[in-house]
Amino acid sequence: MADIEPVAIVELGVDDALAGLALSTEARWNQNEADWRFFLTNGIVFGVRDGPHLVATAALLPYSAGNAWISMVLVTERWRRRGIATRLVDACLDAARQRGLTTWLDATPAGASVYGPLGFTPTLQLRRLRLEHPSHEASTALATSDIDTFSARDRRAMGFERNALLAEFGARTGSRILSQGNATALVRDGRTARHIGPLFADSATDALALVGAIGRTERSPLLIDAIASQEPFIAGLTGAGWNIERPFQRMRFGRATTQSEELPFAVAGPEFG
Ligand SMILES: CC(C)(COP(=O)(O)OP(=O)(O)OC[C@H]1O[C@@H](n2cnc3c(N)ncnc32)[C@H](O)[C@@H]1OP(=O)(O)O)[C@@H](O)C(=O)NCCC(=O)NCCS
């Protein structure tokens, strides 16, 4: 049993963006300052401080139609195994309960062992893949897609809209919404790698063709959070030099609220769903 410390849980504000970034960087995650600003502006982010230093966080990001994502559950190494993550996730669940929200999250293996006992149940699995050296070719160009068409497809996949998130992603310097045939994906900056996702396509062949084409337009390392059941897609990626870095387990707390009409090939990221 974790030794529950009498630590104070506080609600964080946008001024905590760099302190939050230090925690996700310590865990070698890919979030950048813009991601933290989005959580701190649009979500409810709880934290624990040791004097002036932020030592732990957890965020609740309300979306639409009674759904919210929990993420950025981070505890600095020295403060782990004292029940802090459990208390922070509990604070997120309380905030969700007060607002009548069903909560979702994509857990790392360490995170899943915190969330299971709290009552989260597993749904689908993800695989994070990384391509260290995209085969950049100067001459490659890809069609771009508009944010409204992309958001409509995301809504069919999620079962609810998250237009504010996608609009913010799309407006960032370095973001692109790219299409080839029926396949379309959002590419955005991260701390150490560019991230591809969400990615929608009618077939694994089309999804792989788009990822291949994106790779030919990129110079930085790339990440994809693929849906594990899209096996031919993942096999195609590993065959093309992508490495599986880690699994994530999607989990839900509360009743099922969504009806997905399309299974994506890759998601926006474990922190965003
Ligand atoms: C995962 C993490 C947030 C846990 O924080 P924490 O404050 O140490 O968690 P808690 O003390 O509340 O742990 C509660 C229980 O979860 C389980 N647990 C926590 N971390 C675990 C680990 N690394 N391995 C196995 N079980 C673990 C244990 O059962 C623990 O109870 P116990 O200490 O009595 O055995 C922290 O290790 C971390 O920041 N890791 C890196 C980032 C990360 O993976 N975040 C989760 C994202 S989904």
CSV table of C-alpha atoms and ligand atoms in Angstrom, one decimal, residues 1-4 23 26-27 29 56-57 70-77 79-88 105-115 117 246 248 270, ligand 1:
chain,number,residue,atom,x,y,z
A,1,MET,CA,0.0,0.0,0.0
A,2,ALA,CA,1.3,3.4,-0.9
A,3,ASP,CA,2.2,5.6,2.0
A,4,ILE,CA,-0.2,8.5,1.5
A,23,LEU,CA,8.3,17.1,-15.6
A,26,GLU,CA,12.2,14.2,-17.2
A,27,ALA,CA,9.9,11.3,-18.2
A,29,TRP,CA,7.9,12.5,-23.2
A,56,ALA,CA,3.7,16.2,-9.8
A,57,THR,CA,0.8,16.9,-12.2
A,70,ILE,CA,-7.0,12.5,-18.2
A,71,SER,CA,-3.3,12.8,-19.0
A,72,MET,CA,0.0,14.3,-18.0
A,73,VAL,CA,0.1,12.1,-14.9
A,74,LEU,CA,3.6,12.7,-13.9
A,75,VAL,CA,5.5,12.4,-10.6
A,76,THR,CA,9.1,13.4,-10.4
A,77,GLU,CA,11.4,10.4,-9.6
A,79,TRP,CA,8.4,11.6,-5.0
A,80,ARG,CA,7.2,8.4,-6.5
A,81,ARG,CA,5.4,5.5,-4.7
A,82,ARG,CA,3.9,7.8,-2.0
A,83,GLY,CA,0.4,7.7,-3.4
A,84,ILE,CA,0.7,11.1,-5.2
A,85,ALA,CA,-0.4,10.0,-8.7
A,86,THR,CA,-3.4,8.2,-7.1
A,87,ARG,CA,-4.4,11.3,-5.3
A,88,LEU,CA,-4.0,13.5,-8.4
A,105,LEU,CA,-6.9,7.9,-20.8
A,106,ASP,CA,-4.1,6.2,-22.6
A,107,ALA,CA,-1.9,4.6,-20.0
A,108,THR,CA,1.8,3.7,-20.0
A,109,PRO,CA,2.4,0.3,-18.3
A,110,ALA,CA,3.4,2.1,-15.1
A,111,GLY,CA,0.3,4.3,-15.3
A,112,ALA,CA,-2.0,1.3,-15.9
A,113,SER,CA,-1.0,-0.1,-12.5
A,114,VAL,CA,-2.2,3.2,-10.9
A,115,TYR,CA,-5.5,3.4,-12.8
A,117,PRO,CA,-7.2,-0.1,-8.9
A,246,ARG,CA,6.1,1.2,-26.1
A,248,PHE,CA,-0.4,2.3,-24.3
A,270,PRO,CA,-1.9,9.3,-25.7
B,1,LIG,C1,3.3,6.3,-13.1
B,1,LIG,C2,3.6,7.4,-12.1
B,1,LIG,C3,2.7,8.6,-12.4
B,1,LIG,C4,3.1,6.8,-10.7
B,1,LIG,O1,3.2,7.8,-9.7
B,1,LIG,P1,3.3,7.5,-8.2
B,1,LIG,O2,3.0,8.7,-7.4
B,1,LIG,O3,4.5,6.8,-7.9
B,1,LIG,O4,2.1,6.5,-8.1
B,1,LIG,P2,1.4,6.0,-6.7
B,1,LIG,O5,2.3,6.1,-5.6
B,1,LIG,O6,0.0,6.7,-6.6
B,1,LIG,O7,1.2,4.4,-7.1
B,1,LIG,C5,0.0,3.7,-6.7
B,1,LIG,C6,0.1,2.3,-7.1
B,1,LIG,O8,0.4,2.1,-8.4
B,1,LIG,C7,1.3,1.0,-8.7
B,1,LIG,N1,2.5,1.6,-9.3
B,1,LIG,C8,2.9,2.8,-9.4
B,1,LIG,N2,4.1,3.0,-10.1
B,1,LIG,C9,4.4,1.7,-10.5
B,1,LIG,C10,5.4,1.1,-11.2
B,1,LIG,N3,6.4,1.9,-11.7
B,1,LIG,N4,5.4,-0.2,-11.4
B,1,LIG,C11,4.5,-1.0,-10.9
B,1,LIG,N5,3.4,-0.5,-10.2
B,1,LIG,C12,3.4,0.8,-10.0
B,1,LIG,C13,1.6,0.5,-7.3
B,1,LIG,O9,0.6,-0.6,-7.1
B,1,LIG,C14,1.3,1.6,-6.4
B,1,LIG,O10,1.0,1.3,-5.1
B,1,LIG,P3,2.2,0.9,-4.1
B,1,LIG,O11,3.2,2.0,-4.1
B,1,LIG,O12,1.5,0.8,-2.8
B,1,LIG,O13,2.7,-0.4,-4.5
B,1,LIG,C15,5.1,7.8,-12.0
B,1,LIG,O14,5.9,6.6,-11.9
B,1,LIG,C16,5.6,8.5,-13.2
B,1,LIG,O15,5.5,9.7,-13.3
B,1,LIG,N6,6.1,7.8,-14.2
B,1,LIG,C17,6.5,8.3,-15.5
B,1,LIG,C18,5.4,8.9,-16.3
B,1,LIG,C19,4.2,7.9,-16.5
B,1,LIG,O16,4.4,6.8,-17.0
B,1,LIG,N7,3.0,8.4,-16.2
B,1,LIG,C20,1.8,7.7,-16.4
B,1,LIG,C21,1.2,8.1,-17.6
B,1,LIG,S1,-0.2,7.1,-18.1
